[in-house]
Amino acid sequence: MRVSVGQDSHRFDESELNKKCILGGVVFDTAPAFSANSDGDVVLHAVTNAVSGITCRNVLGRRADEMCQAGITDSRAYLRTALDDLEKQGFRPVHLSISIEGKRPAISPRVEEMRASIGALMGLPAECVGITATTGEGLTDCGRGLGVSVFCVLTVE
């Protein structure tokens, strides 16, 4: 077994009207899109980083930049790339715990939908994907509504 921590954060881009706010593969209409070259799905970026922590093959960075330049901006594609690396090394995910910090959008009403979406991407049952959310009492920029920060812990065997 191995365990890895993933993290990512993005600011909102209030001026971006052609993109949607996407978290864990789920569209949120109650917040602006994120400032990012990709769709900015900060949840999937954190998970991708956690997978890269296991495989020691970074996806976000040069590989994702090349994908963006080729027109691939869907964060699910980055996660699939990382999961391909994981599978080639003989590992499979068994549990994922995600902690989201942000004032907006409201996460709690959509947690089950996010768990199902992420579980399907990871090949995990939804009950093996834990999601918690907090405003962090407004102590950070994310807690004040300027963006979203995500930490996650991935367990594989």
CSV table of C-alpha atoms in Angstrom, one decimal:
chain,number,residue,atom,x,y,z
A,1,MET,CA,0.0,0.0,0.0
A,2,ARG,CA,1.0,3.6,-0.6
A,3,VAL,CA,-0.5,6.9,0.5
A,4,SER,CA,-0.1,10.3,-1.1
A,5,VAL,CA,-1.2,13.8,-0.5
A,6,GLY,CA,-2.4,16.0,-3.4
A,7,GLN,CA,-3.1,19.8,-3.3
A,8,ASP,CA,-4.1,22.5,-5.7
A,9,SER,CA,-5.8,25.9,-5.6
A,10,HIS,CA,-7.2,28.3,-8.1
A,11,ARG,CA,-8.6,31.8,-8.0
A,12,PHE,CA,-11.9,32.7,-9.5
A,13,ASP,CA,-11.9,34.7,-12.8
A,14,GLU,CA,-15.0,36.9,-12.5
A,15,SER,CA,-14.4,38.1,-16.1
A,16,GLU,CA,-14.4,34.6,-17.7
A,17,LEU,CA,-18.0,34.2,-19.1
A,18,ASN,CA,-17.3,31.4,-21.5
A,19,LYS,CA,-16.2,28.8,-18.9
A,20,LYS,CA,-18.0,27.1,-16.1
A,21,CYS,CA,-17.0,26.5,-12.5
A,22,ILE,CA,-16.3,22.7,-12.3
A,23,LEU,CA,-15.4,20.8,-9.2
A,24,GLY,CA,-14.9,17.1,-9.2
A,25,GLY,CA,-16.3,16.9,-12.7
A,26,VAL,CA,-19.6,18.6,-11.6
A,27,VAL,CA,-20.6,22.0,-12.9
A,28,PHE,CA,-21.6,24.6,-10.4
A,29,ASP,CA,-23.6,27.5,-11.7
A,30,THR,CA,-23.4,29.5,-8.5
A,31,ALA,CA,-19.8,30.5,-8.9
A,32,PRO,CA,-17.5,31.9,-11.6
A,33,ALA,CA,-15.0,29.8,-13.5
A,34,PHE,CA,-11.5,29.4,-12.3
A,35,SER,CA,-8.5,31.3,-13.7
A,36,ALA,CA,-6.6,28.4,-15.5
A,37,ASN,CA,-5.5,27.3,-18.9
A,38,SER,CA,-7.6,24.2,-18.5
A,39,ASP,CA,-11.2,24.0,-17.1
A,40,GLY,CA,-9.6,24.7,-13.7
A,41,ASP,CA,-11.2,21.8,-11.9
A,42,VAL,CA,-9.1,22.2,-8.7
A,43,VAL,CA,-10.5,19.0,-7.1
A,44,LEU,CA,-9.4,16.8,-10.0
A,45,HIS,CA,-6.1,18.7,-10.1
A,46,ALA,CA,-5.4,17.9,-6.5
A,47,VAL,CA,-6.4,14.2,-7.1
A,48,THR,CA,-4.1,14.2,-10.2
A,49,ASN,CA,-1.3,15.5,-8.0
A,50,ALA,CA,-1.9,12.8,-5.4
A,51,VAL,CA,-1.7,10.1,-8.1
A,52,SER,CA,1.5,11.7,-9.3
A,53,GLY,CA,2.8,11.5,-5.8
A,54,ILE,CA,2.5,7.7,-6.0
A,55,THR,CA,3.9,7.2,-9.5
A,56,CYS,CA,6.5,10.0,-9.3
A,57,ARG,CA,5.4,11.1,-12.8
A,58,ASN,CA,4.0,14.6,-12.7
A,59,VAL,CA,1.1,15.2,-15.0
A,60,LEU,CA,0.2,18.8,-14.0
A,61,GLY,CA,2.9,21.0,-15.4
A,62,ARG,CA,4.7,20.1,-18.6
A,63,ARG,CA,2.5,17.2,-19.6
A,64,ALA,CA,-0.8,19.1,-18.9
A,65,ASP,CA,0.6,22.2,-20.6
A,66,GLU,CA,1.3,20.1,-23.7
A,67,MET,CA,-2.3,18.7,-23.5
A,68,CYS,CA,-3.7,22.2,-23.2
A,69,GLN,CA,-1.7,23.3,-26.3
A,70,ALA,CA,-3.2,20.4,-28.1
A,71,GLY,CA,-6.7,21.6,-27.1
A,72,ILE,CA,-7.3,19.1,-24.2
A,73,THR,CA,-8.5,21.3,-21.4
A,74,ASP,CA,-10.8,18.8,-19.6
A,75,SER,CA,-9.2,18.0,-16.2
A,76,ARG,CA,-10.7,14.5,-16.4
A,77,ALA,CA,-8.1,13.8,-19.2
A,78,TYR,CA,-5.2,14.8,-16.9
A,79,LEU,CA,-6.5,12.5,-14.2
A,80,ARG,CA,-6.9,9.6,-16.7
A,81,THR,CA,-3.3,10.2,-17.8
A,82,ALA,CA,-2.1,10.0,-14.1
A,83,LEU,CA,-4.3,6.9,-13.5
A,84,ASP,CA,-2.7,5.2,-16.6
A,85,ASP,CA,0.7,5.8,-15.0
A,86,LEU,CA,-0.6,4.3,-11.8
A,87,GLU,CA,-2.0,1.2,-13.5
A,88,LYS,CA,1.2,0.6,-15.4
A,89,GLN,CA,3.0,0.5,-12.1
A,90,GLY,CA,0.6,-2.1,-10.8
A,91,PHE,CA,-1.4,0.0,-8.3
A,92,ARG,CA,-5.1,0.7,-7.9
A,93,PRO,CA,-6.9,3.3,-5.8
A,94,VAL,CA,-8.7,2.0,-2.8
A,95,HIS,CA,-9.7,5.2,-1.0
A,96,LEU,CA,-9.7,8.9,-1.5
A,97,SER,CA,-10.4,11.7,1.0
A,98,ILE,CA,-10.9,15.2,-0.2
A,99,SER,CA,-11.0,18.4,1.8
A,100,ILE,CA,-12.2,21.6,0.0
A,101,GLU,CA,-11.8,25.1,1.4
A,102,GLY,CA,-13.8,27.9,-0.1
A,103,LYS,CA,-16.6,30.3,0.7
A,104,ARG,CA,-18.3,29.5,-2.6
A,105,PRO,CA,-19.8,27.6,-4.2
A,106,ALA,CA,-21.8,25.7,-1.6
A,107,ILE,CA,-20.3,22.2,-1.7
A,108,SER,CA,-22.5,20.3,0.7
A,109,PRO,CA,-25.7,20.1,-1.5
A,110,ARG,CA,-23.6,18.5,-4.3
A,111,VAL,CA,-21.3,16.1,-2.3
A,112,GLU,CA,-23.1,12.9,-3.4
A,113,GLU,CA,-23.0,14.0,-7.0
A,114,MET,CA,-19.3,14.8,-6.7
A,115,ARG,CA,-18.5,11.5,-4.9
A,116,ALA,CA,-20.2,9.6,-7.7
A,117,SER,CA,-18.4,11.6,-10.4
A,118,ILE,CA,-15.0,11.2,-8.9
A,119,GLY,CA,-15.6,7.5,-8.0
A,120,ALA,CA,-16.5,6.8,-11.6
A,121,LEU,CA,-13.3,8.4,-12.8
A,122,MET,CA,-11.1,6.6,-10.2
A,123,GLY,CA,-12.8,3.2,-10.6
A,124,LEU,CA,-14.0,3.5,-6.9
A,125,PRO,CA,-17.4,3.1,-5.4
A,126,ALA,CA,-18.8,6.4,-4.2
A,127,GLU,CA,-18.5,5.2,-0.6
A,128,CYS,CA,-14.7,5.1,-1.0
A,129,VAL,CA,-14.6,8.8,-1.8
A,130,GLY,CA,-14.9,11.1,1.2
A,131,ILE,CA,-15.5,14.8,0.7
A,132,THR,CA,-15.5,17.5,3.4
A,133,ALA,CA,-15.9,21.2,2.9
A,134,THR,CA,-15.1,24.3,5.0
A,135,THR,CA,-14.9,28.0,4.7
A,136,GLY,CA,-11.9,27.9,7.1
A,137,GLU,CA,-13.7,30.7,9.0
A,138,GLY,CA,-12.6,33.1,6.3
A,139,LEU,CA,-9.0,33.1,7.4
A,140,THR,CA,-7.6,32.6,3.8
A,141,ASP,CA,-8.4,34.1,0.4
A,142,CYS,CA,-10.3,30.9,-0.4
A,143,GLY,CA,-12.3,31.2,2.8
A,144,ARG,CA,-13.1,34.8,1.8
A,145,GLY,CA,-14.5,33.7,-1.6
A,146,LEU,CA,-11.6,34.5,-3.9
A,147,GLY,CA,-11.0,30.9,-5.0
A,148,VAL,CA,-10.9,27.3,-3.9
A,149,SER,CA,-8.2,25.2,-2.3
A,150,VAL,CA,-8.2,21.4,-2.1
A,151,PHE,CA,-6.2,18.9,-0.2
A,152,CYS,CA,-6.7,15.2,-0.7
A,153,VAL,CA,-5.2,11.9,0.6
A,154,LEU,CA,-5.1,8.9,-1.8
A,155,THR,CA,-4.6,5.4,-0.7
A,156,VAL,CA,-3.6,2.7,-3.3
A,157,GLU,CA,-2.6,-0.9,-3.2
